Structure formats: C-alpha cells, structure tokens
XYZ file of C-alpha atoms in Angstrom:
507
model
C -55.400 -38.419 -5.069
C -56.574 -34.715 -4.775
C -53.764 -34.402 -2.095
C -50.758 -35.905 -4.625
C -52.378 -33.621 -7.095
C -52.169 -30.362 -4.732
C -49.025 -31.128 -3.674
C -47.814 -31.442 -7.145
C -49.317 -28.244 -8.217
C -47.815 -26.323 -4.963
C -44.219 -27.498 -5.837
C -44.451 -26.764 -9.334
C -45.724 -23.345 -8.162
C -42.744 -22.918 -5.727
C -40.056 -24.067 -8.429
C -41.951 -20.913 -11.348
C -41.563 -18.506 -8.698
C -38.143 -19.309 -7.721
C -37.267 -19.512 -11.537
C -39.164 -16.415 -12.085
C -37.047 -14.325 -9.065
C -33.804 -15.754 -10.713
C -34.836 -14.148 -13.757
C -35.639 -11.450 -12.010
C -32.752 -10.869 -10.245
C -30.466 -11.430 -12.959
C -32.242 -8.857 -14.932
C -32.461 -6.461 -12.152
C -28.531 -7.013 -11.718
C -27.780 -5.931 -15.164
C -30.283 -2.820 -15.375
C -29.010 -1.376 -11.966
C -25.324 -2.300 -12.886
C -23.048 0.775 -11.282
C -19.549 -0.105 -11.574
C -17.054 0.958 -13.341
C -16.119 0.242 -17.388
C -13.844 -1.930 -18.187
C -10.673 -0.525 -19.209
C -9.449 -3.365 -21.458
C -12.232 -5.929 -22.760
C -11.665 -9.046 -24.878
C -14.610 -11.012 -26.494
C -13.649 -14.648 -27.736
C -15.270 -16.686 -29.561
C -15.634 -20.056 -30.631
C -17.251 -20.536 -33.916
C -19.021 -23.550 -33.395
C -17.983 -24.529 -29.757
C -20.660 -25.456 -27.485
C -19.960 -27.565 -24.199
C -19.262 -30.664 -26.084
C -16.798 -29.354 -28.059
C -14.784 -27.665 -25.186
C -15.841 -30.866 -22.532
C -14.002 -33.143 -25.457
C -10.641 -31.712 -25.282
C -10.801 -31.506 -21.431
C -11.589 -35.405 -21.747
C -8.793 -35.554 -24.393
C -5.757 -34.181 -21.457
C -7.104 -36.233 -18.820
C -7.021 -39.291 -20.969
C -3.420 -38.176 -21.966
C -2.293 -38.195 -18.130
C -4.344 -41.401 -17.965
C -7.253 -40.114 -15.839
C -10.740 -40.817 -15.930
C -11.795 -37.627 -15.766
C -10.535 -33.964 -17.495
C -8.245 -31.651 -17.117
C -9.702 -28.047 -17.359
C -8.879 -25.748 -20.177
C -7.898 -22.422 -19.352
C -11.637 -20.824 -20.234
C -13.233 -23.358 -17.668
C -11.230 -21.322 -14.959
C -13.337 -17.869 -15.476
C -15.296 -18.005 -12.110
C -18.812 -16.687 -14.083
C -20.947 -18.798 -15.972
C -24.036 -18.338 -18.404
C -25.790 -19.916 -21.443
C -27.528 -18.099 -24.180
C -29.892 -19.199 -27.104
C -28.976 -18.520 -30.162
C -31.607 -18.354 -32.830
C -32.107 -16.413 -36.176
C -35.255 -14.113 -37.309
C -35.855 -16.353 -39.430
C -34.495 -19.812 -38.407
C -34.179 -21.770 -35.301
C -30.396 -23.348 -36.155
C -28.612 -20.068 -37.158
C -25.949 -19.480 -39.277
C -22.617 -17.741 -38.301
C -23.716 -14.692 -39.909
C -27.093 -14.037 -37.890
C -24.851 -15.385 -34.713
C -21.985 -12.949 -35.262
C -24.242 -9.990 -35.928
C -26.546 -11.081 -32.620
C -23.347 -11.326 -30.715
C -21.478 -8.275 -31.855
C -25.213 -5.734 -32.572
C -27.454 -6.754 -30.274
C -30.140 -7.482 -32.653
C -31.791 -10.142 -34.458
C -31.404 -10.678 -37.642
C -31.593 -12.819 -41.061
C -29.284 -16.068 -41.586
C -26.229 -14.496 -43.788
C -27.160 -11.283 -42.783
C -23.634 -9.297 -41.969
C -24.131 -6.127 -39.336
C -27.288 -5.309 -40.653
C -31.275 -5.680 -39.283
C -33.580 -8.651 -39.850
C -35.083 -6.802 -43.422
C -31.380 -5.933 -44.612
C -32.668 -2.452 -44.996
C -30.450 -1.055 -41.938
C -27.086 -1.091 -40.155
C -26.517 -1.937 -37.081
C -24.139 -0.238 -34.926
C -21.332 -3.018 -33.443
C -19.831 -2.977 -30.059
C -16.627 -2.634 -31.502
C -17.614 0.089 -33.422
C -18.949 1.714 -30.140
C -16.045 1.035 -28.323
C -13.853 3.298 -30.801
C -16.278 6.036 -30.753
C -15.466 5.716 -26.809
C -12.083 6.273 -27.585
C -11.022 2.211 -27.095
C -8.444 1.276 -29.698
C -9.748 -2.482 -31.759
C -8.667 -5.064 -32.769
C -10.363 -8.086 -34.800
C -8.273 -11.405 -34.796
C -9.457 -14.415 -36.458
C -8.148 -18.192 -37.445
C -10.270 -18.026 -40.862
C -10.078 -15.469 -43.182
C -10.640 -11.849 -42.052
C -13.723 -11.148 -43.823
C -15.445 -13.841 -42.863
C -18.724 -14.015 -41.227
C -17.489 -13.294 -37.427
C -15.121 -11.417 -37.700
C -17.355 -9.249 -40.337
C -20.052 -8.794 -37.845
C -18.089 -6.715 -35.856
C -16.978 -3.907 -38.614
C -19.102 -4.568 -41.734
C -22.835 -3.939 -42.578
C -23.933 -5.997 -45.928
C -26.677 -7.724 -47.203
C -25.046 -11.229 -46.918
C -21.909 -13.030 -45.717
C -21.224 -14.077 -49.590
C -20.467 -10.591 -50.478
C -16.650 -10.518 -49.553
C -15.206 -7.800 -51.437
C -17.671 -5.357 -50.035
C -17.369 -6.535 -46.643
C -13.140 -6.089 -46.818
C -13.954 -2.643 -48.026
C -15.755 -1.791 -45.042
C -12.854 -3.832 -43.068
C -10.418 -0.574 -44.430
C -13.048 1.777 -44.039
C -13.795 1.338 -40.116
C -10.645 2.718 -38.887
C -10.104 -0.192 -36.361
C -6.665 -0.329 -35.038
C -5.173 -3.992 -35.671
C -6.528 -6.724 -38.014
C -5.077 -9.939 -37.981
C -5.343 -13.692 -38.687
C -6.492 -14.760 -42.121
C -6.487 -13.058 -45.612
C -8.713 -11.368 -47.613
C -10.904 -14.412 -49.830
C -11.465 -11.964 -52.722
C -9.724 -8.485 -52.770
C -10.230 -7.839 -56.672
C -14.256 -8.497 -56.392
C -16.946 -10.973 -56.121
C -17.634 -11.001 -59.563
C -21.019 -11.113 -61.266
C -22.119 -13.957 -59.260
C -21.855 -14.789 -55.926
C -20.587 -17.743 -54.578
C -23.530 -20.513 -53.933
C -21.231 -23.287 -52.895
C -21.862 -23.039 -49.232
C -18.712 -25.165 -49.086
C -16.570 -22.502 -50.083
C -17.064 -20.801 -46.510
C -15.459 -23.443 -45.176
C -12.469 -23.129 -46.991
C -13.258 -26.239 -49.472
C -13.853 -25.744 -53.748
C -11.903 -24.398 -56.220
C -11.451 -20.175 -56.211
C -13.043 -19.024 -59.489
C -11.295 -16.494 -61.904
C -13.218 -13.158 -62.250
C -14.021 -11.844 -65.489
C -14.437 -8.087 -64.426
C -12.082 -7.435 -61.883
C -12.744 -4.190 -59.044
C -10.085 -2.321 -57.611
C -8.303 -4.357 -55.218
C -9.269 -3.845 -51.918
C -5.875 -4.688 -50.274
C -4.673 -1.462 -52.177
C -7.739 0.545 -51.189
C -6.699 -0.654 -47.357
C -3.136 0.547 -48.089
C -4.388 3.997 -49.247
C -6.451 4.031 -46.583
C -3.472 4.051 -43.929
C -3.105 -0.077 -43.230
C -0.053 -1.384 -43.529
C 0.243 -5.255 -44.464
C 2.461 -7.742 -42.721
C 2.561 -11.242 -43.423
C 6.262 -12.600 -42.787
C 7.134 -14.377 -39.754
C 10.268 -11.660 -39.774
C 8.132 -8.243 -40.342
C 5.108 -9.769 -37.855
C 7.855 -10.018 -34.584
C 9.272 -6.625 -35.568
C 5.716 -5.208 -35.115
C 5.572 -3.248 -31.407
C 3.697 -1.103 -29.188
C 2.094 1.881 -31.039
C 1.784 0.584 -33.887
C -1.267 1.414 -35.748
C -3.615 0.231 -38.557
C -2.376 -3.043 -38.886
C -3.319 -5.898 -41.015
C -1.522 -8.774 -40.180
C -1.959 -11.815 -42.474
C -0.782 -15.518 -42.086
C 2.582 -16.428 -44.008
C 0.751 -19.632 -45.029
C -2.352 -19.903 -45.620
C -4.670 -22.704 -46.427
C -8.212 -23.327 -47.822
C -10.748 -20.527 -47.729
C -7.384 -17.950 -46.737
C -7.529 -19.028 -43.313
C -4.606 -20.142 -40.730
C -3.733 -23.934 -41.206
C -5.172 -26.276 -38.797
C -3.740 -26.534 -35.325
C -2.541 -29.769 -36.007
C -0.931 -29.028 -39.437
C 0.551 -25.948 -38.259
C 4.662 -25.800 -38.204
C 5.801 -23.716 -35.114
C 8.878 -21.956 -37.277
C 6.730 -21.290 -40.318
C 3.538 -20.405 -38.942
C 1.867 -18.183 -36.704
C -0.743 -19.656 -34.407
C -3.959 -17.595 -33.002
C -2.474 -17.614 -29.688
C 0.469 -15.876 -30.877
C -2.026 -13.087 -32.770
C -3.473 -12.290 -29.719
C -0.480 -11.735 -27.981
C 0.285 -9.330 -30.442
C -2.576 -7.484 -30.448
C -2.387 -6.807 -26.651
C 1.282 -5.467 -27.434
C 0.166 -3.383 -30.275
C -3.009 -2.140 -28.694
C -2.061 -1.784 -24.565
C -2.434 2.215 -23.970
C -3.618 4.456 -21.116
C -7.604 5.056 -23.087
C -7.670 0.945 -23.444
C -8.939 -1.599 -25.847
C -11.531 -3.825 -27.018
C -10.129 -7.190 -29.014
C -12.824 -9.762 -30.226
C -10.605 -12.979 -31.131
C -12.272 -15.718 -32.880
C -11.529 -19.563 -33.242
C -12.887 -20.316 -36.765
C -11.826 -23.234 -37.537
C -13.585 -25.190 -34.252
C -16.821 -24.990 -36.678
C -14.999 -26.307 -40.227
C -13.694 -29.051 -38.052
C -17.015 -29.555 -37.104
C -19.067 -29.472 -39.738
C -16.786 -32.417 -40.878
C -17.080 -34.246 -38.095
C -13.126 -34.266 -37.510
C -13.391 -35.072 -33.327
C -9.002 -35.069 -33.331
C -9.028 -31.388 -35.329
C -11.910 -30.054 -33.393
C -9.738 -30.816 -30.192
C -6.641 -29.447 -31.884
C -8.332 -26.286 -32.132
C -9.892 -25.751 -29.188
C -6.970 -25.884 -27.614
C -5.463 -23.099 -30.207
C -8.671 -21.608 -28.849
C -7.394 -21.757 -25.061
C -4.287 -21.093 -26.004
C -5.226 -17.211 -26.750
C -7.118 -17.135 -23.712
C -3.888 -17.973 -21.825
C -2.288 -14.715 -23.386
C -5.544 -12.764 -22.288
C -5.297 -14.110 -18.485
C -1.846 -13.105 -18.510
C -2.687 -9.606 -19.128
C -5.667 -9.809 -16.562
C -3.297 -11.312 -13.917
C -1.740 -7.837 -14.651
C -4.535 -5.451 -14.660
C -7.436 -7.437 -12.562
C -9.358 -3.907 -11.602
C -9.432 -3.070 -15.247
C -9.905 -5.913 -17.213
C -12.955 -8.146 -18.629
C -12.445 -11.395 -20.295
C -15.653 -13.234 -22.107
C -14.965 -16.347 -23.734
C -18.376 -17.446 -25.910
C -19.830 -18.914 -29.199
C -22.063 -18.501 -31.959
C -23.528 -22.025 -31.861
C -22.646 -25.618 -31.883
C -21.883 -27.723 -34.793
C -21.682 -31.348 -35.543
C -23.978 -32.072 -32.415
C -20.607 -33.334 -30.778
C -21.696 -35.773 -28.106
C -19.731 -37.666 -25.132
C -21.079 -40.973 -26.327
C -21.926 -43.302 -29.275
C -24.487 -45.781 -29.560
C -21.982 -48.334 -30.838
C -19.543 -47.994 -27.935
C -21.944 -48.061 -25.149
C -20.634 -46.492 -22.017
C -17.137 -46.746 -23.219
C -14.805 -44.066 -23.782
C -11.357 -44.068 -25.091
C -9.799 -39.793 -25.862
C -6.568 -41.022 -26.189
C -7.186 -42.949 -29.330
C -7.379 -39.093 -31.312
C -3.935 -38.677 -30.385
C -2.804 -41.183 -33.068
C -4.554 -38.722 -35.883
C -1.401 -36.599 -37.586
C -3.525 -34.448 -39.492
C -6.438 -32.537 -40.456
C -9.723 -33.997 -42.440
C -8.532 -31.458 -45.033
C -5.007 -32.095 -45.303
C -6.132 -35.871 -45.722
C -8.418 -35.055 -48.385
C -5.766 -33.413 -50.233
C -3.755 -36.492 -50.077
C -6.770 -38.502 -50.773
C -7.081 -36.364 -54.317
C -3.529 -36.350 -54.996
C -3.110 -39.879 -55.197
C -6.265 -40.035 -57.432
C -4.538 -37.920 -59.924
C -1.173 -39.969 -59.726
C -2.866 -43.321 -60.125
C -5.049 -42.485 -62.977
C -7.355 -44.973 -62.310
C -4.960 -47.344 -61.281
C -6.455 -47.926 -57.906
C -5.951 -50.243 -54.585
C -8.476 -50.277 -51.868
C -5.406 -51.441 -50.064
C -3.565 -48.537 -50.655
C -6.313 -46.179 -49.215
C -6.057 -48.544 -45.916
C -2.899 -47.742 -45.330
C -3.154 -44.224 -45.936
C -5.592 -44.181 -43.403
C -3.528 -46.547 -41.328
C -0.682 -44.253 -41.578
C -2.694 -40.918 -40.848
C -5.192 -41.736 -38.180
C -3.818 -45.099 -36.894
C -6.954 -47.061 -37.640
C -6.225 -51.134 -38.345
C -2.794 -50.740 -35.879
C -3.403 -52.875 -33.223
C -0.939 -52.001 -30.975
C -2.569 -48.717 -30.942
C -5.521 -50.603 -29.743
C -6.845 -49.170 -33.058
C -8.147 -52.797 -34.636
C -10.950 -52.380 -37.278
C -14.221 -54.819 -37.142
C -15.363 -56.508 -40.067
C -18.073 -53.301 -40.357
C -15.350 -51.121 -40.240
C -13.098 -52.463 -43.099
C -16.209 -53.071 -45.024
C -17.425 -49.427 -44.678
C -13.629 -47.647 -45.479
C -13.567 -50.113 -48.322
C -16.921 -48.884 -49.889
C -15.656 -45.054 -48.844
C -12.400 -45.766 -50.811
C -14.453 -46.927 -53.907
C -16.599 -43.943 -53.674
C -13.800 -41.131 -53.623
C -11.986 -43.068 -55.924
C -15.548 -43.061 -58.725
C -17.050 -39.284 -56.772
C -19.008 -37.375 -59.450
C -20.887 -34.489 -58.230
C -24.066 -35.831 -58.696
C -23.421 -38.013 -55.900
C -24.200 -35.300 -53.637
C -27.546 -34.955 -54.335
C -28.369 -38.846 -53.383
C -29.951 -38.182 -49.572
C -27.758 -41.529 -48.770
C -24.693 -40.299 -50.129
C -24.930 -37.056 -47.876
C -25.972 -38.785 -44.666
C -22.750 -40.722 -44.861
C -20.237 -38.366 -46.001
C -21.979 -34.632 -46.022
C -20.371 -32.736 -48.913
C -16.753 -34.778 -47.795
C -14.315 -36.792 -49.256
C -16.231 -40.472 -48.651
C -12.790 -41.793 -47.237
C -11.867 -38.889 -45.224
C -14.897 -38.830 -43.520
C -15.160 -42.210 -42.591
C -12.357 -42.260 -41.513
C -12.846 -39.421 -38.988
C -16.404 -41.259 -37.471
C -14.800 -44.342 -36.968
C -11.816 -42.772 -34.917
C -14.545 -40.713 -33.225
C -16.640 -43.440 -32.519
C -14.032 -45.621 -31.371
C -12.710 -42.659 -28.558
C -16.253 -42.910 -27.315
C -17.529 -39.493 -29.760
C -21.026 -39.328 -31.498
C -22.044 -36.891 -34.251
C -25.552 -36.059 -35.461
C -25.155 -33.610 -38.049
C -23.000 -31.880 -40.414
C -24.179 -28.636 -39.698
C -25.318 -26.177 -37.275
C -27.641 -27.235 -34.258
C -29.390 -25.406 -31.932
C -28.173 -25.776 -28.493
C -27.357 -23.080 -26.212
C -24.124 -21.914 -25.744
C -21.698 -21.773 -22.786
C -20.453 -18.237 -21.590
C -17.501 -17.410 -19.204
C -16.333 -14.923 -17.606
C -14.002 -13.041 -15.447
C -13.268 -9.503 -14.231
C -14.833 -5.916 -14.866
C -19.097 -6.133 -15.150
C -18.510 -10.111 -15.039
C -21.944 -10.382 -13.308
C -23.728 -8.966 -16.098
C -23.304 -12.256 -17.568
C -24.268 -15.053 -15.048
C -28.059 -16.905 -15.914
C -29.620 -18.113 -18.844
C -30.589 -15.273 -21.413
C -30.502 -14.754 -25.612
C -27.606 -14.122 -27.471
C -28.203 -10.490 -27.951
C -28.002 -9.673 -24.563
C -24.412 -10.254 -24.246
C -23.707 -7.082 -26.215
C -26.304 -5.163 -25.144
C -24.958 -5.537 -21.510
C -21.248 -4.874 -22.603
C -22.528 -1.576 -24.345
C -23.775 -1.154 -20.967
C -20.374 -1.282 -19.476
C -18.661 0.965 -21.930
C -21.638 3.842 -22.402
C-alpha cells in the first residue's frame, strides 16, 4: 500500500512540475518576446462564443454534407491555440462590460463597468487607444449597436454600460478612424433615469421618450469631423483614405443593431462580413491598423437559447474572418489575426439528456427566422386577434417557421411536446408582467416570449443541443491565432493578458 501510495505521489509530482514548466515557459515566451510589431492587427470577437457555440455550427456544415463529423470554420484554421478565464472583480460569471474592458485594458474590473478600473474612480487606457497614439489608424466594427458594451470598451471610459449617450460622446471624441456596424441607442440622452431593463441590451422593450432631451450626439460627432453613411449606395462609394467614418446599418432592428444573419436580405442589408471588408479598404496604409470586429449578436441569440440563430451568426462571425485571412494571405510578415470572446452564454452543450447520444444539426436548417423576428409575429397576431385566439393557429406558426410537427422533415412532435407548445401558446397569449417574477415562469421561458422559446428548445433538443442557462456562464474561452507575435498567445492564461501581450507587440 505505501508503494501505490508513493507511486501516486511521485506521478502527481512529475505531472505539477511539468504543468508548472509549461507555465513557465509560456510566460517566459511572452516576457522575452523580440520580434517585430505587427503592422496590421485585427482583434475579433465573439460576444458570447465559447467552443460550443463555434463546435455547433461546425457540426451544423458537416451534417449539411451529410457527415458525421464537422466541417471547420474559417477561425478553426489559425494554427495557435489558447484559453483564457474570464472573471469579474466582483463576480465569477462576468458581464460583457467587465469582459470587454478586461479584453481591450488589461485590467480587472466591475460588472458594467465601461474602460474604467474595478472602483470606477479611473480610466483605463485601451489597446486601441494605444495603437493610435502609435500612429495605427482604428477601426471599431460591431453587429449590435456601436455603443454597446464591446465595442465601448475599446474607446469609452464610464461608470456603467447603461450610460449610452455618454459613452457615444466619447465614441466622437476618440478620434478613431472608422466606426461601423450598428447605431447609436440614444443620441439625444439617457434621460433622468437609466435604463434597468437588462433586456433592453439585448435589443428587446420598448425605447422610452425623454423628457429633457441633450444635444444630440450624432451632431456633436458631425462637428467633430465624422461623417455618417448609412445607405447601401453612399456605404460602396466609401474608398481608401477615407477618414472618420461612421458607418451605420440601412436597417436596423431591436436595440439599433444589424438584423440577424438569418433575417438579413443580401440587396438591402449589409452583413458584418461586408463591414470588415470595408474597413480594411478604408484603413490599409503604409503606418498600419488595428480593427477590433465584434459578433454581438452570437450572445442575444444565446441568451435566448435560439441554437439555429446562434449558428447563423457564427457563421456571419467567420464570415469577417474570411475577409481578414484574405488580407493576411497578402501581407503574412505583417499581419496578426486573433479571433476570441468575452464569455459563453446559454451553456450551449453537444448533447441533451432527452436525446441520449443522438444528434441530428440538420434539423436547424428548417428554422426561417430569428427568436426575435418570431416573437414579433407572435405579438402581432395577438393584437389582430383581440383575444380571439387558436392554440392551433400558434402550431402552425411554429410549424411554418421552425418546421416542428412536419414529419417529412423528420420534425414529428411527442405528446410532451404538443402539450408543452400548447401551454406556451396559452401563456403568450394571457403574459402579464408579473409573470416574470414566478421562479417557474423564468426557468421555462427566461424573460421570452413563452411560445418562442419553446419553440427554440424543442428544435434544439431535437438536433441533439442542450441549454443550461439564459445567461452568462463561466467557462473559459477559446483563442486563435495566426501571424505576427502569434506565440504570445498559446497556453492557458486570464483574460487580461491578451491585451497586455498585444501592447507588448505594438510598444
């Protein structure tokens, strides 16, 4: 026994030192780093994409092309790979706030805390902001609105996320070189309160109507040098050279952010992909450029537990990745490419309980829209009915939308699942607001249209697709990486080391 016992101890021994030399090597790596800067650097990120997430819509094409296996999205080909941690001062799950700051500062700080340190006393200097002092021209691109939490972290420095019209004046007042994505949630002023409905950073509840309006900070952007484009037309004209540009969505949906992937129209829209391309265009000269470009919507989708949207836009995701490995294809000796999160939401998993070890991603191709375009439907035919309603009509909506009860779509619904959409329907059609305090009520739907959401678990759960949560969780995240300093971020390590180590590469 005292021989199994030594032995134990002498392995476990063996495997801390070799853990601790990793460590130590990785860290040793990044302090005695003495290569060249990177020329041209783009940071992407993924609000709310964490393996799952990106592992799903890899899952999603191979089931397409009718393999049991994935196909790999363009991120899964950068050659370097890492994971980070990614919790608050003050809280273990963080918020995108705390993440964004982390990710763009270096420092820890409070959940809803924008740019600024852990007591909201100081500002934090950002690596974009760095990178301009360095003489990079910047650009922040973004499929939610432009002031929102992400994309904030990396120009603005304010108490908390809620505080959008501050935060868009400090958009104007950085100087950066090309905005572009979203709009501006509220130019004329935050008015004497500020929002509380958390649900309004996800682009859902009513906009309110401010009593004491400020000067609007579009206008205060336009004295400031920006020039506004948000046509289709006016956006293709823009070209190389171009400067201090704030390029805004022709349509825009909830919360002033891009429309879903998936209820996006090519000819009317402009996807994130086709920002980013764009912003390499507009920002390619001989001092170079820094571009953080963020996926947004991945975490809405998430937080409502929408497995079809989520894959949607992950793939928007990849698709602006494409348009950055075209340019590094281009400039290989110059260029760095980092493709990251700021946490993982929904605790996507590659499994449910109820569908044992079966899997079936093809299924979420019969989904034809968004969670939120549904829900729009879902309240539109409330209002036309006027109480008139038909459980049976809400079936078919959702038989018409997501494909559920179409058997030739191998999309039949059990007993359970007819009886749950049925007591859904009844609930959206009879939802007061004090439903949402009832801990059952929010276990099954969140803060959700009851329909909508069930709809979107039992599609998930019948492509094989578990969710634990409606909100953030804690995981690590996944980094890749290609090009210029890419070794910097290989190993296991916090969030805030990510730009700490690209300061490295540009100081």
């Amino acid at each position: 026994m005292f021989r199994i016992i030594k032995s134990v101890q002498i392995v476990l021994i063996a495997v801390s030192l070799l853990l601790t030399s990793a460590v130590t090597a990785q860290t040793s790596k990044q302090s005695e780093y003495k290569g060249a800067a990177p020329k041209y650097i783009f940071f992407f990120i993924g609000d709310g994409m964490g393996l799952s997430q990106a592992n799903t819509a890899e899952a999603y094409l191979g089931a397409l092309n009718k393999t049991n296996g994935i196909q790999k999205l363009n991120l899964s080909s950068l050659p370097k790979q890492g994971f980070y941690t990614t919790y608050a001062s003050d809280r273990f799950i963080t918020g995108s706030a705390a993440a964004g700051t982390a990710l763009s500062t270096g420092g820890k700080t409070t959940v809803n805390t924008i740019g600024m340190d852990a007591k909201r006393q100081k500002p934090l200097k950002t690596i974009a902001e760095l990178a301009k002092e360095k003489g990079y021209k910047v650009g922040i691109v973004s499929s939610v609105s432009i002031d929102h939490a992400t994309p904030a972290a990396f120009y603005a420095h304010q108490p908390t996320r809620n505080m959008y019209y501050n935060i868009s004046l400090d958009l104007s007042k950085s100087g950066f070189n090309y905005f572009a994505g979203g709009g501006f949630k509220n130019p004329e002023g935050d008015g004497k309160h500020i929002e509380k409905n958390s649900m309004a950073n996800f682009g859902m509840g009513e906009s309110k109507e401010l009593e004491d309006k400020e000067p609007n900070s579009m206008k205060i952007a336009e004295k400031r040098g920006y020039r506004f484009v948000n046509t289709v037309k006016d956006f293709k004209k823009l070209k190389k050279g171009d400067d201090k540009i704030i390029s805004i969505a022709p349509n825009l949906s909830g919360g002033s952010a891009l429309p879903y992937f998936i209820d996006q129209n090519g000819k009317t829209d402009i996807s994130l992909a086709e920002f980013t391309k764009k912003g390499i265009e507009i920002l390619d000269n001989k001092d170079g450029f820094f571009m953080m470009v963020e996926g947004g919507k991945i975490d809405w989708a998430c937080h409502a537990n929408d497995a079809a949207t989520v894959i949607q836009e992950v793939l928007q995701f990849d698709n602006a990745v494409a348009e950055a490995l075209k340019f590094y294809n281009k400039h290989p000796e110059e260029t760095l490419i980092l493709v990251a999160g700021d946490h993982e939401t929904g605790g996507m998993a590659l499994g449910f309980s109820g569908s044992h070890y079966s899997s079936d991603f093809a299924v979420l191709q019969h989904q034809k829209l968004s969670y939120e375009a549904f829900s729009d439907l879902i309240k539109e035919y409330k209002k036309t009915k006027e109480g008139n309603y038909k459980v049976e009509d809400g079936l078919a909506l959702v038989k018409k939308h997501f494909g559920l009860g179409d058997t030739e779509k191998k999309l039949a619904l059990s007993e359970f699942e007819l009886k749950q959409l049925k007591a859904a329907f009844e609930k959206s059609m009879n939802y007061k607001k004090e439903m949402k305090k009832d801990d059952q009520f929010y276990l099954l739907y969140g803060s959700y249209d009851p329909l909508t959401i069930t709809a979107c678990h039992i599609l998930s759960q019948k492509a094989g697709i578990g969710w634990t949560s409606f909100s953030h969780t804690a995981a690590p995240i996944p980094i890749r990486s290609i090009g210029v300093g890419s070794d910097l971020f290989v190993g296991f390590y916090d969030n805030t080391d990510v730009p700490k180590n690209l300061m490295k590469l540009i100081e």
